[in-house]
mmCIF file of C-alpha atoms in Angstrom:
data_model
loop_
_atom_site.group_PDB
_atom_site.id
_atom_site.type_symbol
_atom_site.label_atom_id
_atom_site.label_comp_id
_atom_site.label_asym_id
_atom_site.label_seq_id
_atom_site.Cartn_x
_atom_site.Cartn_y
_atom_site.Cartn_z
ATOM 1 C CA UNK A 287 0.000 0.000 0.000
ATOM 2 C CA UNK A 288 0.829 3.695 -0.058
ATOM 3 C CA UNK A 289 1.847 3.635 3.610
ATOM 4 C CA UNK A 290 4.681 1.330 2.638
ATOM 5 C CA UNK A 291 6.691 4.170 1.079
ATOM 6 C CA UNK A 292 8.308 7.342 2.349
ATOM 7 C CA UNK A 293 9.677 10.040 0.071
ATOM 8 C CA UNK A 294 12.744 12.226 0.417
ATOM 9 C CA UNK A 295 14.412 14.835 -1.744
ATOM 10 C CA UNK A 296 17.867 16.338 -1.706
ATOM 11 C CA UNK A 297 19.785 19.041 -3.523
ATOM 12 C CA UNK A 298 21.833 16.454 -5.421
ATOM 13 C CA UNK A 299 19.758 13.277 -5.088
ATOM 14 C CA UNK A 300 16.410 13.984 -6.754
ATOM 15 C CA UNK A 301 13.213 12.453 -5.375
ATOM 16 C CA UNK A 302 13.765 9.108 -3.692
ATOM 17 C CA UNK A 303 11.055 6.551 -2.884
ATOM 18 C CA UNK A 304 12.009 4.410 0.118
ATOM 19 C CA UNK A 305 10.283 1.133 1.000
ATOM 20 C CA UNK A 306 9.643 1.243 4.758
ATOM 21 C CA UNK A 307 7.581 -1.953 5.060
ATOM 22 C CA UNK A 308 10.325 -3.098 7.450
ATOM 23 C CA UNK A 309 11.210 0.115 9.326
ATOM 24 C CA UNK A 310 14.386 -1.478 10.666
ATOM 25 C CA UNK A 311 15.606 -2.035 7.107
ATOM 26 C CA UNK A 312 14.431 0.783 4.790
ATOM 27 C CA UNK A 313 15.272 0.060 1.155
ATOM 28 C CA UNK A 314 15.528 2.415 -1.828
ATOM 29 C CA UNK A 315 12.698 1.725 -4.281
ATOM 30 C CA UNK A 316 13.128 4.388 -6.965
ATOM 31 C CA UNK A 317 14.764 7.726 -7.693
ATOM 32 C CA UNK A 318 14.513 10.599 -10.158
ATOM 33 C CA UNK A 319 17.316 12.636 -11.650
ATOM 34 C CA UNK A 320 18.904 15.319 -9.488
ATOM 35 C CA UNK A 321 17.913 18.971 -9.675
ATOM 36 C CA UNK A 322 18.981 22.135 -7.881
ATOM 37 C CA UNK A 323 17.303 24.609 -5.579
ATOM 38 C CA UNK A 324 15.280 22.107 -3.526
ATOM 39 C CA UNK A 325 13.302 23.736 -0.710
ATOM 40 C CA UNK A 326 10.744 21.167 0.492
ATOM 41 C CA UNK A 327 8.560 18.137 -0.146
ATOM 42 C CA UNK A 328 4.972 17.032 0.478
ATOM 43 C CA UNK A 329 3.196 13.800 -0.448
ATOM 44 C CA UNK A 330 -0.484 13.068 -1.036
ATOM 45 C CA UNK A 331 -2.057 9.999 -2.594
ATOM 46 C CA UNK A 332 -0.012 8.946 -5.646
ATOM 47 C CA UNK A 333 1.874 12.225 -5.965
ATOM 48 C CA UNK A 334 4.899 13.918 -4.458
ATOM 49 C CA UNK A 335 5.221 17.702 -4.647
ATOM 50 C CA UNK A 336 8.676 19.304 -4.495
ATOM 51 C CA UNK A 337 9.368 23.014 -4.125
ATOM 52 C CA UNK A 338 12.505 24.503 -5.573
ATOM 53 C CA UNK A 339 13.555 28.140 -5.889
ATOM 54 C CA UNK A 340 11.311 28.721 -8.891
ATOM 55 C CA UNK A 341 8.506 26.175 -8.976
ATOM 56 C CA UNK A 342 6.608 23.221 -7.631
ATOM 57 C CA UNK A 343 7.347 19.992 -9.453
ATOM 58 C CA UNK A 344 4.711 17.263 -9.294
ATOM 59 C CA UNK A 345 5.836 13.636 -9.445
ATOM 60 C CA UNK A 346 3.536 10.696 -10.114
ATOM 61 C CA UNK A 347 4.629 7.936 -7.712
ATOM 62 C CA UNK A 348 1.856 5.425 -8.462
ATOM 63 C CA UNK A 349 4.805 3.176 -9.360
ATOM 64 C CA UNK A 350 7.365 4.082 -6.644
ATOM 65 C CA UNK A 351 10.124 2.274 -8.563
ATOM 66 C CA UNK A 352 9.672 4.752 -11.422
ATOM 67 C CA UNK A 353 8.635 8.227 -10.212
ATOM 68 C CA UNK A 354 7.595 10.348 -13.204
ATOM 69 C CA UNK A 355 7.850 14.120 -13.300
ATOM 70 C CA UNK A 356 4.871 16.095 -14.540
ATOM 71 C CA UNK A 357 4.427 19.734 -15.435
ATOM 72 C CA UNK A 358 6.047 22.280 -13.125
ATOM 73 C CA UNK A 359 4.060 25.183 -11.698
ATOM 74 C CA UNK A 360 6.368 28.194 -12.046
ATOM 75 C CA UNK A 361 6.250 31.302 -9.860
ATOM 76 C CA UNK A 362 7.172 34.803 -10.961
ATOM 77 C CA UNK A 363 6.678 36.310 -7.482
ATOM 78 C CA UNK A 364 8.276 34.820 -4.387
ATOM 79 C CA UNK A 365 10.504 31.838 -3.759
ATOM 80 C CA UNK A 366 8.436 28.728 -2.945
ATOM 81 C CA UNK A 367 9.232 27.448 0.560
ATOM 82 C CA UNK A 368 6.926 25.399 2.745
ATOM 83 C CA UNK A 369 4.168 23.348 1.106
ATOM 84 C CA UNK A 370 1.239 21.517 2.700
ATOM 85 C CA UNK A 371 -1.024 19.346 0.532
ATOM 86 C CA UNK A 372 -4.488 18.214 1.657
ATOM 87 C CA UNK A 373 -6.458 16.258 -0.912
ATOM 88 C CA UNK A 374 -6.505 18.379 -4.072
ATOM 89 C CA UNK A 375 -5.600 21.611 -2.264
ATOM 90 C CA UNK A 376 -2.121 22.981 -1.704
ATOM 91 C CA UNK A 377 -0.904 25.756 0.584
ATOM 92 C CA UNK A 378 2.459 27.417 -0.005
ATOM 93 C CA UNK A 379 4.593 30.071 1.661
ATOM 94 C CA UNK A 380 6.820 32.154 -0.595
ATOM 95 C CA UNK A 381 9.682 34.503 0.327
ATOM 96 C CA UNK A 382 9.191 38.096 -0.761
ATOM 97 C CA UNK A 383 5.561 37.434 -1.602
ATOM 98 C CA UNK A 384 3.498 35.797 1.136
ATOM 99 C CA UNK A 385 1.081 32.916 0.642
ATOM 100 C CA UNK A 386 -0.483 30.975 -2.231
ATOM 101 C CA UNK A 387 -3.385 28.531 -2.370
ATOM 102 C CA UNK A 388 -3.029 25.901 -5.082
ATOM 103 C CA UNK A 389 -5.363 23.649 -7.028
ATOM 104 C CA UNK A 390 -4.030 20.127 -7.618
ATOM 105 C CA UNK A 391 -7.346 18.694 -8.908
ATOM 106 C CA UNK A 392 -5.413 17.704 -12.030
ATOM 107 C CA UNK A 393 -1.853 17.006 -10.818
ATOM 108 C CA UNK A 394 -0.667 17.193 -14.433
ATOM 109 C CA UNK A 395 -1.861 20.826 -14.592
ATOM 110 C CA UNK A 396 -1.280 22.407 -11.160
ATOM 111 C CA UNK A 397 -2.716 25.930 -10.810
ATOM 112 C CA UNK A 398 -2.499 28.898 -8.494
ATOM 113 C CA UNK A 399 -5.984 29.322 -7.003
ATOM 114 C CA UNK A 400 -5.480 32.394 -4.800
ATOM 115 C CA UNK A 401 -2.944 34.390 -2.820
ATOM 116 C CA UNK A 402 -2.329 36.783 0.046
ATOM 117 C CA UNK A 403 0.540 39.234 -0.400
ATOM 118 C CA UNK A 404 2.532 40.225 2.675
ATOM 119 C CA UNK A 405 5.874 41.951 3.208
ATOM 120 C CA UNK A 406 9.093 40.196 4.166
ATOM 121 C CA UNK A 407 9.926 36.529 4.296
ATOM 122 C CA UNK A 408 7.175 33.988 4.901
ATOM 123 C CA UNK A 409 8.654 30.592 5.793
ATOM 124 C CA UNK A 410 6.649 28.483 8.237
ATOM 125 C CA UNK A 411 3.214 27.048 7.548
ATOM 126 C CA UNK A 412 0.672 24.918 9.359
ATOM 127 C CA UNK A 413 -2.877 24.173 8.229
ATOM 128 C CA UNK A 414 -5.652 23.175 10.620
ATOM 129 C CA UNK A 415 -9.150 22.769 9.221
ATOM 130 C CA UNK A 416 -9.939 25.848 7.122
ATOM 131 C CA UNK A 417 -7.218 27.980 8.697
ATOM 132 C CA UNK A 418 -3.613 28.440 7.552
ATOM 133 C CA UNK A 419 -1.019 29.800 10.000
ATOM 134 C CA UNK A 420 2.025 31.545 8.518
ATOM 135 C CA UNK A 421 5.318 32.450 10.214
ATOM 136 C CA UNK A 422 6.802 35.615 8.711
ATOM 137 C CA UNK A 423 10.274 36.628 9.907
ATOM 138 C CA UNK A 424 9.463 40.341 9.555
ATOM 139 C CA UNK A 425 5.835 40.634 10.587
ATOM 140 C CA UNK A 426 5.036 37.700 12.925
ATOM 141 C CA UNK A 427 2.211 35.158 12.832
ATOM 142 C CA UNK A 428 -0.534 35.524 10.221
ATOM 143 C CA UNK A 429 -3.845 33.663 10.294
ATOM 144 C CA UNK A 430 -5.563 33.080 6.939
ATOM 145 C CA UNK A 431 -9.031 31.652 6.266
ATOM 146 C CA UNK A 432 -8.644 29.189 3.367
ATOM 147 C CA UNK A 433 -12.227 27.913 3.255
ATOM 148 C CA UNK A 434 -12.500 29.297 -0.296
ATOM 149 C CA UNK A 435 -9.359 28.121 -2.090
ATOM 150 C CA UNK A 436 -9.715 30.826 -4.728
ATOM 151 C CA UNK A 437 -10.198 33.604 -2.148
ATOM 152 C CA UNK A 438 -7.975 33.216 0.952
ATOM 153 C CA UNK A 439 -8.473 36.023 3.488
ATOM 154 C CA UNK A 440 -6.135 37.133 6.268
ATOM 155 C CA UNK A 441 -8.235 37.260 9.453
ATOM 156 C CA UNK A 442 -5.595 38.014 12.112
ATOM 157 C CA UNK A 443 -1.944 38.902 12.589
ATOM 158 C CA UNK A 444 0.270 38.903 15.665
ATOM 159 C CA UNK A 445 3.506 40.911 15.755
ATOM 160 C CA UNK A 446 6.069 38.708 17.518
ATOM 161 C CA UNK A 447 9.552 39.175 18.923
ATOM 162 C CA UNK A 448 12.490 37.625 17.118
ATOM 163 C CA UNK A 449 12.354 36.231 13.613
ATOM 164 C CA UNK A 450 9.489 33.731 13.287
ATOM 165 C CA UNK A 451 10.443 31.101 10.729
ATOM 166 C CA UNK A 452 8.659 27.900 11.708
ATOM 167 C CA UNK A 453 5.542 26.816 13.508
ATOM 168 C CA UNK A 454 3.245 24.002 14.527
ATOM 169 C CA UNK A 455 -0.378 24.177 15.593
ATOM 170 C CA UNK A 456 -1.921 21.787 18.061
ATOM 171 C CA UNK A 457 -5.456 22.371 19.242
ATOM 172 C CA UNK A 458 -5.935 25.996 20.264
ATOM 173 C CA UNK A 459 -2.211 26.817 20.381
ATOM 174 C CA UNK A 460 0.422 27.867 17.870
ATOM 175 C CA UNK A 461 4.067 27.101 18.682
ATOM 176 C CA UNK A 462 6.277 29.546 16.789
ATOM 177 C CA UNK A 463 10.060 29.184 16.394
ATOM 178 C CA UNK A 464 11.381 32.750 16.714
ATOM 179 C CA UNK A 465 15.150 32.463 16.349
ATOM 180 C CA UNK A 466 17.128 33.833 19.302
ATOM 181 C CA UNK A 467 13.848 34.617 21.078
ATOM 182 C CA UNK A 468 13.120 30.884 21.305
ATOM 183 C CA UNK A 469 9.682 29.311 21.212
ATOM 184 C CA UNK A 470 6.640 31.551 21.457
ATOM 185 C CA UNK A 471 3.318 29.934 22.377
ATOM 186 C CA UNK A 472 0.079 31.677 21.392
ATOM 187 C CA UNK A 473 -3.589 30.898 21.873
ATOM 188 C CA UNK A 474 -5.113 31.037 18.420
#
C-alpha cells in the first residue's frame, strides 16, 4: 500500500522513494534525476510535490520504482518554501511574496488558485481545518481563512519578537520558532 513508502528529496539526489515496510531495514525503491534549488517536499495519494527556488514539481509515484515528473508550476513572485497538501488543495509560503493557495485537482496541470501578499519573508506554515497559520520573519504570525481556495483572506496577525520562521499548531495553540527569542506559544 501507499503507507509502505516514504519520500525524500535532496539538492543532489532527486526524489527518492524508500520502501519502509520493514522500518528497521528501509530500502531504496526508486529515484529521479537530481535537480537544484530544492526547498521542500509534500506527499499526497499517488503524488509527491517538491518546491525549488522557482517552482513546484509534481511527481507521479503510483509506481514508486519509477517516479515520473509532470508539469512544473512556475512562480514569478516569491521563492516557494513550505508546502502543505491536503487532498486536491495545496498551501504554499513564498519569500518576498506571502502565501499561495493551489489547485491540484489535475496534478498534471497544477494551478495557483489564490494568494495573500505580505511583506518580508514567509517561511513556516501549518494548516488546521480551514485555517492556515504563517510564520513571517518580519511581521510575525498571520492567520488566513482558506475555506474558499480561490479567495484566501487574512483574518488576524500577531507581531512577535524575534524572527518567526517555523511553527506548529496543536489544538488551540500555535508554537512559533522565533530564532534567538526561542519558542513563542500563542492561543489562536
